[in-house]
mmCIF file of C-alpha atoms and ligand atoms in Angstrom:
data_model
loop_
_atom_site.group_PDB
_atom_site.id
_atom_site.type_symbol
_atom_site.label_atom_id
_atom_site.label_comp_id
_atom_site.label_asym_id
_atom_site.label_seq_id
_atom_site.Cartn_x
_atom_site.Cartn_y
_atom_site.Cartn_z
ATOM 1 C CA UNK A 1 -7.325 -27.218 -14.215
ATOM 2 C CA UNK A 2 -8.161 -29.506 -11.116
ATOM 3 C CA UNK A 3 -6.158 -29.360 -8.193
ATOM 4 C CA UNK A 4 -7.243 -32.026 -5.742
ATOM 5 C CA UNK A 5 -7.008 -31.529 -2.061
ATOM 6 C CA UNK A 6 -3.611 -33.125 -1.001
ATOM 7 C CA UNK A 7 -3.992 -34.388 2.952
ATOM 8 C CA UNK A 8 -0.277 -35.103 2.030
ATOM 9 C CA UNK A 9 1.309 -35.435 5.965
ATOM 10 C CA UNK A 10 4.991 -33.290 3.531
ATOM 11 C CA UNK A 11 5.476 -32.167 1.122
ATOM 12 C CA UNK A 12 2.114 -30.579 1.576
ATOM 13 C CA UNK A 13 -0.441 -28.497 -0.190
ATOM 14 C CA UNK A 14 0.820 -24.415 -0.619
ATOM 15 C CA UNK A 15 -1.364 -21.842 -0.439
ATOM 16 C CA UNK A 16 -2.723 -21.069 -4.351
ATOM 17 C CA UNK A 17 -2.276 -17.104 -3.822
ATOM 18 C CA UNK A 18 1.269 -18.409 -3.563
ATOM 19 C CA UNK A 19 1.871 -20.986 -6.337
ATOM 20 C CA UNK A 20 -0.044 -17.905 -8.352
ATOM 21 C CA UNK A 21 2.827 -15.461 -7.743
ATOM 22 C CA UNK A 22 5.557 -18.129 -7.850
ATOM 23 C CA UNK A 23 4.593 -18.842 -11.763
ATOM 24 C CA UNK A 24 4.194 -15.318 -12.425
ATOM 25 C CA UNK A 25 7.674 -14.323 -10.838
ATOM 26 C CA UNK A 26 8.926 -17.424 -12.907
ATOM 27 C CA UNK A 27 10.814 -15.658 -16.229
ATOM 28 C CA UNK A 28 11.321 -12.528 -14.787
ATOM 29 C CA UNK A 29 11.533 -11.917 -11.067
ATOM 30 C CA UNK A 30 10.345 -7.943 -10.583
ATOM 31 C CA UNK A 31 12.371 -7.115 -13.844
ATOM 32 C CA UNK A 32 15.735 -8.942 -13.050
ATOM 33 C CA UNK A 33 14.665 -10.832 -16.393
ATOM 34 C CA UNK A 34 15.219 -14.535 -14.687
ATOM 35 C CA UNK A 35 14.060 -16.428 -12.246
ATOM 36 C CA UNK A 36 14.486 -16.773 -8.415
ATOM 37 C CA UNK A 37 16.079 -19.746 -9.055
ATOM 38 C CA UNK A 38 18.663 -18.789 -11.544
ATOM 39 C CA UNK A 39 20.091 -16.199 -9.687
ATOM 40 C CA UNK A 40 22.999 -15.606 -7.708
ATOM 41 C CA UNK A 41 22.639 -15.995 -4.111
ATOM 42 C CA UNK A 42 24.995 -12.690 -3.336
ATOM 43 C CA UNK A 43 22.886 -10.084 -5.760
ATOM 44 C CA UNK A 44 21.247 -7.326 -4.458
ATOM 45 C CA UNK A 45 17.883 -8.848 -5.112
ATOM 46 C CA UNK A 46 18.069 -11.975 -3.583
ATOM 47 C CA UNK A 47 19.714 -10.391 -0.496
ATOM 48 C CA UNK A 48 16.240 -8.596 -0.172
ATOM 49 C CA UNK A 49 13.930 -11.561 -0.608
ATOM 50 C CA UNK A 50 16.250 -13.568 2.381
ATOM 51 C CA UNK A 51 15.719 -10.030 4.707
ATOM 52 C CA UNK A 52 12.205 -10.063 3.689
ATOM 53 C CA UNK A 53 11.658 -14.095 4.744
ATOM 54 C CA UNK A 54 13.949 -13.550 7.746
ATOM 55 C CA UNK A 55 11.669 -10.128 8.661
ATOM 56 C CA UNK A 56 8.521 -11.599 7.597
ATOM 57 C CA UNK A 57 9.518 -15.154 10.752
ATOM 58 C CA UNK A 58 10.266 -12.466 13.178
ATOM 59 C CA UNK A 59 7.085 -10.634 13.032
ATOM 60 C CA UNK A 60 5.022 -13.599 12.355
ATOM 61 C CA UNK A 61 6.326 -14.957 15.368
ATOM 62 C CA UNK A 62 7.343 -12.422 17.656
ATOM 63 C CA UNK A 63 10.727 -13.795 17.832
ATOM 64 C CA UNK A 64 12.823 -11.309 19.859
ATOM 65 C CA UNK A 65 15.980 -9.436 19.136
ATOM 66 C CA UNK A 66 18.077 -11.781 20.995
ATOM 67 C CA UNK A 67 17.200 -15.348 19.103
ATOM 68 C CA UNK A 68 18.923 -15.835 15.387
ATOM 69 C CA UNK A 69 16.925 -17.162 12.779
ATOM 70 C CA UNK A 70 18.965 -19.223 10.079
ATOM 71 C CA UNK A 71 17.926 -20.618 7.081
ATOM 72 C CA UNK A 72 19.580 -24.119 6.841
ATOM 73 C CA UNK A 73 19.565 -27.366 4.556
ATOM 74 C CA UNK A 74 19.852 -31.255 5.617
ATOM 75 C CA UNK A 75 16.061 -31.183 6.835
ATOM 76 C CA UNK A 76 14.847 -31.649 10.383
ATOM 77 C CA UNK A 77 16.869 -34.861 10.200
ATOM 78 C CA UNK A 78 20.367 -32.809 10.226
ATOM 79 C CA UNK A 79 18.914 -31.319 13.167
ATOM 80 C CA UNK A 80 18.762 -33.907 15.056
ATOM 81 C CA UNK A 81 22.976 -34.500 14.987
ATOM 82 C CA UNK A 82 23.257 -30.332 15.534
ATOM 83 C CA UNK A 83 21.410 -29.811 18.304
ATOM 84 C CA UNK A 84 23.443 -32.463 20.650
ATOM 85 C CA UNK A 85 26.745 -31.279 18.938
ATOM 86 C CA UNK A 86 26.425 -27.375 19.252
ATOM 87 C CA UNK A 87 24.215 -27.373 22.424
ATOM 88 C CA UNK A 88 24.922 -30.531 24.780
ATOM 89 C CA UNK A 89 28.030 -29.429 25.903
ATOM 90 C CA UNK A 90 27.840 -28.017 29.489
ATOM 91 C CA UNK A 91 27.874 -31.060 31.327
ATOM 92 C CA UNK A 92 27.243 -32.924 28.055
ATOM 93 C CA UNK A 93 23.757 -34.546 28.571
ATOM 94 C CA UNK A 94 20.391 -34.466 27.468
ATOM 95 C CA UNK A 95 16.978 -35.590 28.472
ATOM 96 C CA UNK A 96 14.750 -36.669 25.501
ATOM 97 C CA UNK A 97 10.882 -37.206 25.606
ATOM 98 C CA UNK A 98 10.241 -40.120 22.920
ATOM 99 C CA UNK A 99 6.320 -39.589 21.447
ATOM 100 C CA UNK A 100 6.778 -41.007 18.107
ATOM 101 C CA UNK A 101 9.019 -41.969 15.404
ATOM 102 C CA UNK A 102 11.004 -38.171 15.250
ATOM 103 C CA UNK A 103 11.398 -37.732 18.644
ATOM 104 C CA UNK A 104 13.124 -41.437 18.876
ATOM 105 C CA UNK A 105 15.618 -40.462 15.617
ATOM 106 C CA UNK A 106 16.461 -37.731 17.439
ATOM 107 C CA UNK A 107 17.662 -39.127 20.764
ATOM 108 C CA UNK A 108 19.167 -42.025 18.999
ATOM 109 C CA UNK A 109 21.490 -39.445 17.344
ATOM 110 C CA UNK A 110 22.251 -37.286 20.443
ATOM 111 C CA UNK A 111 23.032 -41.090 21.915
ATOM 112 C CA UNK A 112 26.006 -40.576 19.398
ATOM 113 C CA UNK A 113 27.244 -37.445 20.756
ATOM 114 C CA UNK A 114 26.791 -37.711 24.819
ATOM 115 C CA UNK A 115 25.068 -38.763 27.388
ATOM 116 C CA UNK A 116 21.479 -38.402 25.793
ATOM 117 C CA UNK A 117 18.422 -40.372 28.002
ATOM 118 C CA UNK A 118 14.920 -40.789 27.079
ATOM 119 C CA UNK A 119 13.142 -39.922 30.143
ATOM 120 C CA UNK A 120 9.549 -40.585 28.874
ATOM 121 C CA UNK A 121 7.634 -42.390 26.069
ATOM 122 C CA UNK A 122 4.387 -42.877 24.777
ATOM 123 C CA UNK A 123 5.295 -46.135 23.236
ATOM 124 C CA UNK A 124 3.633 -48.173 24.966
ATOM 125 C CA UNK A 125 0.247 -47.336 23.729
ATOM 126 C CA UNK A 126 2.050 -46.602 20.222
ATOM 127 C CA UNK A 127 2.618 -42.797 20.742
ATOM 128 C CA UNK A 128 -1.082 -42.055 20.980
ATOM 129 C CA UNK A 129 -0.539 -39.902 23.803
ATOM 130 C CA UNK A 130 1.926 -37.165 25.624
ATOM 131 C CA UNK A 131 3.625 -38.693 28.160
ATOM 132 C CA UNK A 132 3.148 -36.111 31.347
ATOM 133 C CA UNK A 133 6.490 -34.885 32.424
ATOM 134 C CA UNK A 134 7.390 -33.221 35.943
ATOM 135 C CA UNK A 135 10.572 -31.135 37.100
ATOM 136 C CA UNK A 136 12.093 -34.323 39.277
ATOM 137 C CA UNK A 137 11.789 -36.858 35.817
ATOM 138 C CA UNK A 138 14.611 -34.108 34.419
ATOM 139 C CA UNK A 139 17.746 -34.047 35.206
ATOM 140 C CA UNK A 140 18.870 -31.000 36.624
ATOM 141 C CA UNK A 141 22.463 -31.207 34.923
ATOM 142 C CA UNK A 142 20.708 -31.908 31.795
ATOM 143 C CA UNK A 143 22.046 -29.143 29.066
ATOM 144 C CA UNK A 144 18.662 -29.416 27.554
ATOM 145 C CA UNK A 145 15.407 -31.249 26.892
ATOM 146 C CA UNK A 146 14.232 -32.358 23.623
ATOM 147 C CA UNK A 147 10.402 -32.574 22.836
ATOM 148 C CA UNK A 148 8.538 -33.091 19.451
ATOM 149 C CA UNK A 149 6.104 -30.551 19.694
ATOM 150 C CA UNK A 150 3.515 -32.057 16.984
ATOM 151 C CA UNK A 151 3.708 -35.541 16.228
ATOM 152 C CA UNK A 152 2.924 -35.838 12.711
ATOM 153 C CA UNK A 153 2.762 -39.485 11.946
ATOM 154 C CA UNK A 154 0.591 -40.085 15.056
ATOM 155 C CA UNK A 155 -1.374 -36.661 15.535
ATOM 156 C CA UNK A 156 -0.358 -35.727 18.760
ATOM 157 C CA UNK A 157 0.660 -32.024 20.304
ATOM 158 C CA UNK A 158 1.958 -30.501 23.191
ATOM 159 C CA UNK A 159 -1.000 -28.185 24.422
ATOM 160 C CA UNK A 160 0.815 -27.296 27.099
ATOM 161 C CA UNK A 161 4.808 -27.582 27.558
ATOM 162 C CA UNK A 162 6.587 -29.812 30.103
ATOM 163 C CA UNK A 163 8.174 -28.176 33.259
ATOM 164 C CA UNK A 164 11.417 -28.727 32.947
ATOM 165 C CA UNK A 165 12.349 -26.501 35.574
ATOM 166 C CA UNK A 166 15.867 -24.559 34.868
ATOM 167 C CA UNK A 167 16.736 -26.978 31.948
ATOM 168 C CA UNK A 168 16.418 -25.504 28.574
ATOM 169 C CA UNK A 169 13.592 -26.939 25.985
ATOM 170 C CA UNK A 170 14.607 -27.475 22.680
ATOM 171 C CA UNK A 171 11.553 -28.539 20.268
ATOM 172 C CA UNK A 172 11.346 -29.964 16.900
ATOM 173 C CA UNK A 173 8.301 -27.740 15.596
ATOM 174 C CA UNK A 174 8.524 -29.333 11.991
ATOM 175 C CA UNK A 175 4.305 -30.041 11.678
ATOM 176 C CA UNK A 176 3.194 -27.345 13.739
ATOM 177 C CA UNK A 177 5.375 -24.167 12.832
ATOM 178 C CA UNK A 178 2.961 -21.426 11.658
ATOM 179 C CA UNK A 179 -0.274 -23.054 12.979
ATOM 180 C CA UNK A 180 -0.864 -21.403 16.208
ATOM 181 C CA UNK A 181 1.170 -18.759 18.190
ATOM 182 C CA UNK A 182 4.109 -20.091 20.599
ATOM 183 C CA UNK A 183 5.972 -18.034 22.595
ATOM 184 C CA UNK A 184 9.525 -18.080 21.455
ATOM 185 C CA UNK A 185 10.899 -17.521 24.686
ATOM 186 C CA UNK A 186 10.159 -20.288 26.843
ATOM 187 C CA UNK A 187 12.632 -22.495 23.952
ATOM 188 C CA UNK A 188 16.245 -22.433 23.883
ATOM 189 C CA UNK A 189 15.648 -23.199 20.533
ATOM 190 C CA UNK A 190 12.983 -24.038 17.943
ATOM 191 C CA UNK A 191 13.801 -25.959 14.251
ATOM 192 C CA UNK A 192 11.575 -27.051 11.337
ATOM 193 C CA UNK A 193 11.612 -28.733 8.208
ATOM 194 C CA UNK A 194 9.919 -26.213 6.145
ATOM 195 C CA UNK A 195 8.024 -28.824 3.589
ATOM 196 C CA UNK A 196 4.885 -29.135 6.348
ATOM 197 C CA UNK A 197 3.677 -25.772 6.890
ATOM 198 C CA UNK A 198 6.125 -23.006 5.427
ATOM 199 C CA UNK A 199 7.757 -23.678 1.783
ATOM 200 C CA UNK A 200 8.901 -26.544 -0.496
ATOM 201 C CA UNK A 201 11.440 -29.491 1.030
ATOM 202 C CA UNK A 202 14.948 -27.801 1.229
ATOM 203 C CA UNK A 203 14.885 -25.328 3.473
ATOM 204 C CA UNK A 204 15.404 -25.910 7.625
ATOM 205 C CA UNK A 205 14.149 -22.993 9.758
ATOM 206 C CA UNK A 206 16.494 -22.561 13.050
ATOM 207 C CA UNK A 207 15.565 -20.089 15.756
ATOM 208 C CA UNK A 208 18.352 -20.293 18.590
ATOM 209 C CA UNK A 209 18.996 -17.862 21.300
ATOM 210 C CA UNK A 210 21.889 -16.084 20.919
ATOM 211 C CA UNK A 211 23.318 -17.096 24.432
ATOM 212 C CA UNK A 212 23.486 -20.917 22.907
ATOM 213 C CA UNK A 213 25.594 -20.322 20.061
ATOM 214 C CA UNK A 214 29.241 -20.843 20.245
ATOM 215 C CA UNK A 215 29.657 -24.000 22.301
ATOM 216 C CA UNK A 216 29.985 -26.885 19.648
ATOM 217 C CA UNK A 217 31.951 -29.956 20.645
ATOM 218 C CA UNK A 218 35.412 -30.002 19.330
ATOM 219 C CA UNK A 219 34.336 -32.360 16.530
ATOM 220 C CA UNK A 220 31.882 -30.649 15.103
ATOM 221 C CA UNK A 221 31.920 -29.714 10.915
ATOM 222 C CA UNK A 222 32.076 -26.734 9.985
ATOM 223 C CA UNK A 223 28.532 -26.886 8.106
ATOM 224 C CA UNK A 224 27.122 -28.501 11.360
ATOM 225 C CA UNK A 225 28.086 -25.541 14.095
ATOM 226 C CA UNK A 226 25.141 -22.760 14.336
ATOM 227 C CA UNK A 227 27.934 -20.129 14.605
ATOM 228 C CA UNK A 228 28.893 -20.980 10.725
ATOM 229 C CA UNK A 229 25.092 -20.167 9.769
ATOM 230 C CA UNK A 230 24.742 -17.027 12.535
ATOM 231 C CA UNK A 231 27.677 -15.109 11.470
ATOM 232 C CA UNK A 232 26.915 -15.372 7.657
ATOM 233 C CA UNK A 233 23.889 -14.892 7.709
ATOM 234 C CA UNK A 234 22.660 -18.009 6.443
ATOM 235 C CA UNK A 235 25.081 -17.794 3.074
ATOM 236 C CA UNK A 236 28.293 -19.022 4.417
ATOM 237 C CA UNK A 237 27.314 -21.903 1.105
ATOM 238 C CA UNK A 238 24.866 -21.745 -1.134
ATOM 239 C CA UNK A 239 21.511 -21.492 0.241
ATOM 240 C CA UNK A 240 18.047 -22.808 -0.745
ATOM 241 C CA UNK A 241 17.638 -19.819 -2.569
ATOM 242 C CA UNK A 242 14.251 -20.653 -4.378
ATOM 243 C CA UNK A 243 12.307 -22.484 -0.766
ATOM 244 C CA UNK A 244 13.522 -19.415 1.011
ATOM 245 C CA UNK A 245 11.528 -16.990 -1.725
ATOM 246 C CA UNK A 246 8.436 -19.126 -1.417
ATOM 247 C CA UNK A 247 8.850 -19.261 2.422
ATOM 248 C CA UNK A 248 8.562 -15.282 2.293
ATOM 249 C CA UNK A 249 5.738 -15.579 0.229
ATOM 250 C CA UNK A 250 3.982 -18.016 2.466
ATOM 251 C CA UNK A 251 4.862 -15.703 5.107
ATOM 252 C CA UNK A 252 3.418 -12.690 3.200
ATOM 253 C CA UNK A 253 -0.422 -14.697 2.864
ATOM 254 C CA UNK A 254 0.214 -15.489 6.857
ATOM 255 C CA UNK A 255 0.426 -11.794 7.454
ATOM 256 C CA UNK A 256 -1.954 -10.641 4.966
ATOM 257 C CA UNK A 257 -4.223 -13.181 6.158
ATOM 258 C CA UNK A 258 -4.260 -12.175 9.586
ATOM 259 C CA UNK A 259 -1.486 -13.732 11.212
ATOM 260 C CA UNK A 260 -1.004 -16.892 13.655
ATOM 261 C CA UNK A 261 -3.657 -15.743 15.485
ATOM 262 C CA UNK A 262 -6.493 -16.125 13.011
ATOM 263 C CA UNK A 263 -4.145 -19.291 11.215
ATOM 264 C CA UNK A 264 -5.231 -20.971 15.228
ATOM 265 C CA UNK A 265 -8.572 -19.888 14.881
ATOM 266 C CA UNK A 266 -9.044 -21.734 11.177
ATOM 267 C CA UNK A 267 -7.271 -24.478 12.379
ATOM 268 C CA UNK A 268 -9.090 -25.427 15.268
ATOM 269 C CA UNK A 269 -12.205 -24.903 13.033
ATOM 270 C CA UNK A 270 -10.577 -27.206 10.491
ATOM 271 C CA UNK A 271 -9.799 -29.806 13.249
ATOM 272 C CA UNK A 272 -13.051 -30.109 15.137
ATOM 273 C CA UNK A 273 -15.110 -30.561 12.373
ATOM 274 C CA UNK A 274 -13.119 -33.618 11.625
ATOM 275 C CA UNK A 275 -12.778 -34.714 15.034
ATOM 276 C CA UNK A 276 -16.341 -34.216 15.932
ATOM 277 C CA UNK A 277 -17.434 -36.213 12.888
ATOM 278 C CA UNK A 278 -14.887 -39.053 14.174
ATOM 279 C CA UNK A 279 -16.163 -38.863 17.711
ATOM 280 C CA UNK A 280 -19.825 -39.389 16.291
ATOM 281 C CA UNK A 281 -18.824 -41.876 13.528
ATOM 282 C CA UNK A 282 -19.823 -45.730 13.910
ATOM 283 C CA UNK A 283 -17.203 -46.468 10.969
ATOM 284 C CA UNK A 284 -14.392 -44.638 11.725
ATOM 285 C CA UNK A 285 -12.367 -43.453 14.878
ATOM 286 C CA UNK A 286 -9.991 -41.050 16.055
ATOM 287 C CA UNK A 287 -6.682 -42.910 17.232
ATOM 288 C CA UNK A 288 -5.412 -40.273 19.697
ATOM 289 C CA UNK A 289 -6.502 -39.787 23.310
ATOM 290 C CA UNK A 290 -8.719 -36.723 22.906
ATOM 291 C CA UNK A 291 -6.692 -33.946 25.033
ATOM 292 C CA UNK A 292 -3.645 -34.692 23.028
ATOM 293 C CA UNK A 293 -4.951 -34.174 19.437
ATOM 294 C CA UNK A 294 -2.955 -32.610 16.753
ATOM 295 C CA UNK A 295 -4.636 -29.841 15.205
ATOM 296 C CA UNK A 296 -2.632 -30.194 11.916
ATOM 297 C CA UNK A 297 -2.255 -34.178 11.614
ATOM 298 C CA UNK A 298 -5.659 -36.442 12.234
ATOM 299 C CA UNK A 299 -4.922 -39.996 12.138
ATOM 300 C CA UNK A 300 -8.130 -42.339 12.091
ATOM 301 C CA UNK A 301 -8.953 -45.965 11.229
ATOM 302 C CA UNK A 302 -12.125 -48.499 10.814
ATOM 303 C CA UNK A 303 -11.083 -50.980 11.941
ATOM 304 C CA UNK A 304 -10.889 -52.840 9.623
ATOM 305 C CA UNK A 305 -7.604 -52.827 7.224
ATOM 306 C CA UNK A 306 -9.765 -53.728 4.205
ATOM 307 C CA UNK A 307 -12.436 -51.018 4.703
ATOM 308 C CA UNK A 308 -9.216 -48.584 5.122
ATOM 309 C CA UNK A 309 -7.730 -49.675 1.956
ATOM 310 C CA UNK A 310 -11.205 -49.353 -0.086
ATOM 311 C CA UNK A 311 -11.673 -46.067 1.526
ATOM 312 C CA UNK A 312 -8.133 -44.559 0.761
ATOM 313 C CA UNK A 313 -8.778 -45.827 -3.060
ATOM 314 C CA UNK A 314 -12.305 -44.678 -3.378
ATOM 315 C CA UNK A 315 -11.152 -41.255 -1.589
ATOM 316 C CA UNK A 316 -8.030 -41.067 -3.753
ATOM 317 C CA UNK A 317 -10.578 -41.471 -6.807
ATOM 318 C CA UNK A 318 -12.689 -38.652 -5.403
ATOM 319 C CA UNK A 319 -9.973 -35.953 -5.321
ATOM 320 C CA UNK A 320 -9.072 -36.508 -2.078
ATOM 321 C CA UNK A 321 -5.374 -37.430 -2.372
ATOM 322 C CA UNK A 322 -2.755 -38.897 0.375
ATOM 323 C CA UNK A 323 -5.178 -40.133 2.929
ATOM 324 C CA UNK A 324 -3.168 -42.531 3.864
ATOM 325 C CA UNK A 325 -1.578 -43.181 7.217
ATOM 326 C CA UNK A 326 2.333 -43.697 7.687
ATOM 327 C CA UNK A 327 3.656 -46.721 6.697
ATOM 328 C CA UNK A 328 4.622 -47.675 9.943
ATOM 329 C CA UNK A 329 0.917 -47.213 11.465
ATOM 330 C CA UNK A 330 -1.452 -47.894 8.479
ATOM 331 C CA UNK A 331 -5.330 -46.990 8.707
ATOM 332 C CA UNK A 332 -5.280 -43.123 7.296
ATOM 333 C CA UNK A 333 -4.010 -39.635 8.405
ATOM 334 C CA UNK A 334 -5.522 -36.291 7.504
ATOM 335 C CA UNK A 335 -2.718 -33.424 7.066
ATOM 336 C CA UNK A 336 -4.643 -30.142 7.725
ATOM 337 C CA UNK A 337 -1.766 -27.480 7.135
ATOM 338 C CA UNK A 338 -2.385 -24.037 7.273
ATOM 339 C CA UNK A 339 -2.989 -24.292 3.027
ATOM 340 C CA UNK A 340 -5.954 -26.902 3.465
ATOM 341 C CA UNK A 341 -9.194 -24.613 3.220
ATOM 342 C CA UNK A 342 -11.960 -25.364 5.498
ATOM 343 C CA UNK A 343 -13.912 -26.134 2.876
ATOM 344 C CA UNK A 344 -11.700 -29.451 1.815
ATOM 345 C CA UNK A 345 -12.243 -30.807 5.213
ATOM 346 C CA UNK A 346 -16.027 -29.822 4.895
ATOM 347 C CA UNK A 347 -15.938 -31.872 1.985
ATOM 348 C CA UNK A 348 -13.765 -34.723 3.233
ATOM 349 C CA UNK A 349 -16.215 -35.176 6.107
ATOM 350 C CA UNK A 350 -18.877 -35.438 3.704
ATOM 351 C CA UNK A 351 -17.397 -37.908 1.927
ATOM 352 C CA UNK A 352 -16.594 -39.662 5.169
ATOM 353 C CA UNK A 353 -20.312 -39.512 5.713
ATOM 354 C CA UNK A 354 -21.173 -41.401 2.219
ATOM 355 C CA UNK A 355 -18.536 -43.761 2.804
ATOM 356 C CA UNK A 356 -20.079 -45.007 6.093
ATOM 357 C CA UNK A 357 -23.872 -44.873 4.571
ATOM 358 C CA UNK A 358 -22.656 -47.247 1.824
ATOM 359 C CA UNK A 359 -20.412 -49.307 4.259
ATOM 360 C CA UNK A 360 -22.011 -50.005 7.354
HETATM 361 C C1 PLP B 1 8.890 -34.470 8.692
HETATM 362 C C2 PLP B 1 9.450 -34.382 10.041
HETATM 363 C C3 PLP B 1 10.820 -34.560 10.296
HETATM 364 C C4 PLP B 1 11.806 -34.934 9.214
HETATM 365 O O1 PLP B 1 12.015 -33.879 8.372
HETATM 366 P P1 PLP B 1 13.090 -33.981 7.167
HETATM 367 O O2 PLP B 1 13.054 -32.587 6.651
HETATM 368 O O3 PLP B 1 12.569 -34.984 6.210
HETATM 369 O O4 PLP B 1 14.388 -34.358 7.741
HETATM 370 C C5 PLP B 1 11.264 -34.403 11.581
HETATM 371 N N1 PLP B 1 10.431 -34.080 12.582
HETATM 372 C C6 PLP B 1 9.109 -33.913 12.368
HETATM 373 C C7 PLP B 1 8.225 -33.547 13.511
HETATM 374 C C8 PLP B 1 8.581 -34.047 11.099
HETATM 375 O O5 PLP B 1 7.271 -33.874 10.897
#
């Protein structure tokens, strides 16, 4: 069997420790004689493999007693209505910082709901950047502010987090969940798409102090109000029974593996040897400003849109699969989740290196 190694920006490679159990548990999960995903979301059994993922966040990421985690559905995307209609209703407004594609879908949505204003944007050098926010750029009525933490189709992250003063931060952490520590606390609230770093596509990851729960505008459906999710514990419908299993057994190789800590300390390896090889490269170059650099997403280009084309094909030929970059940005992008091994990127460098022997 060849597996290649998938750069894939989501849905993105899983670790193999955990596709091994998955097909083991398949018939005949621990004796129940059928599978995680045949069974019924109220048995005893699933019950325990939901505590275990929910136990299993928690620890991984320190999340204290007073933050909810809820396992939802509807993607990041659903997130972005939620958020404005279960949290910006104080004084009903929000300040948004636009660096890339996501963060702009998700002001144009809280637009919907309130008085929502983008009060910062990279766009001007196409998101290649974080634009530096102070306290006075916020408003201080805001009911939150909204930042992309890791800006997967352009490669940029928030090393350090905006001072927003007393305004809540609310953060889509969708590409860079699990790949470094963050402290919980400094976020009203956190959400994810699990299908970058954490489990299949299905599942949406919601941490949200309690103190912000309970608030929704008038309007809001019933499926779309936190409160729904937090007093059912995540099974008021239906829930992605068979993401959340392999999200506890992603979280299972985290811990086993030595936690966020040592996932940052990989991942940093895994980035600078692809950054440093960009930096030195007379082919190819980084596209981000160098302080702003994604550890999980590397986007990079020749140049030259034919070059990038042969080199995505020859690369694609090679085993090294979904190299290339958004459709909205061309050249190519490197997705380095947590389940890329170091040695893939070795190897992608090295093939990087041939490429630009044979092409310069
Ligand atoms: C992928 C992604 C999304 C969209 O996620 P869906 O689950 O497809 O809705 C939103 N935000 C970020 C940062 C992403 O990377």
């Amino acid at each position: 069997m060849a597996r290649v190694y998938n750069f894939s920006a989501g849905p993105s490679m899983l670790p193999e420790q955990v596709l091994q159990s998955a097909a083991a548990d398949m018939l005949d999960y621990q004796g129940s004689g059928q599978s995680v995903m045949e069974m019924s979301h109220r048995s005893k059994t699933f019950q325990a493999i939901i505590d275990a993922a929910e136990a299993n966040l928690r620890k991984v990421m320190n999340i204290p007693d007073n933050y909810k985690v809820l396992f939802l559905q509807g993607g990041a995307s659903t997130q972005f209505a939620m958020v404005p209609l279960n949290l910006m209703t104080k004084n009903g407004k929000a300040d948004y910082i636009i660096t890339g594609q996501w963060a702009k879908k998700a002001f144009k949505e809280a637009t919907r709901y309130g008085d929502a204003k983008a009060i910062a944007s990279s766009e001007d050098k196409t998101f290649s950047y974080i634009p530096r926010v102070t306290k006075d750029m916020v408003r201080p009525d805001a009911d939150y502010v909204h930042i992309c933490m890791n800006n997967t189709i352009y490669g940029t992250l928030y090393h350090d987090l905006p001072d927003t003063g007393d305004v809540p931060l609310v953060a889509d952490i969708s590409s860079c969940i699990m790949s470094e520590p963050i402290d919980v606390t400094k976020f009203a609230m956190l959400y994810a798409g699990a299908q970058k770093n954490l489990a299949p596509a299905g599942v949406t990851i919601v941490i949200i102090r309690e103190d912000f729960l309970g608030n929704a505008q008038e309007m809001t459906p019933t499926m779309l109000n936190y409160v729904t999710h937090a007093d059912n514990g995540s099974m008021f419908n239906t829930p992605p029974c068979w993401c959340i299993y392999i999200c506890k057994l992603v979280l299972d190789w985290i811990l086993e593996t030595g936690g966020l800590e040592k996932r940052r300390e990989i991942n940093v390896q895994k980035a600078e040897l692809l950054y440093n090889f960009l930096d030195n490269s007379k082919l190819f170059r980084g596209t981000v400003v160098a302080e702003d650099r994604s550890l999980m997403n590397v986007p990079f280009v020749t140049g030259n849109e034919e070059l990038d084309a042969k080199f995505v094909k020859e690369a694609t030929a090679a085993g090294f699969v979904n190299l290339k970059g958004h459709r909205s940005v061309g050249g190519m992008r490197a997705s380095i989740y947590n389940a890329m091994p170091v040695e893939g990127v070795e190897k992608l460098v090295a093939f990087m290196k041939k490429f630009e022997e044979e092409n310069a």
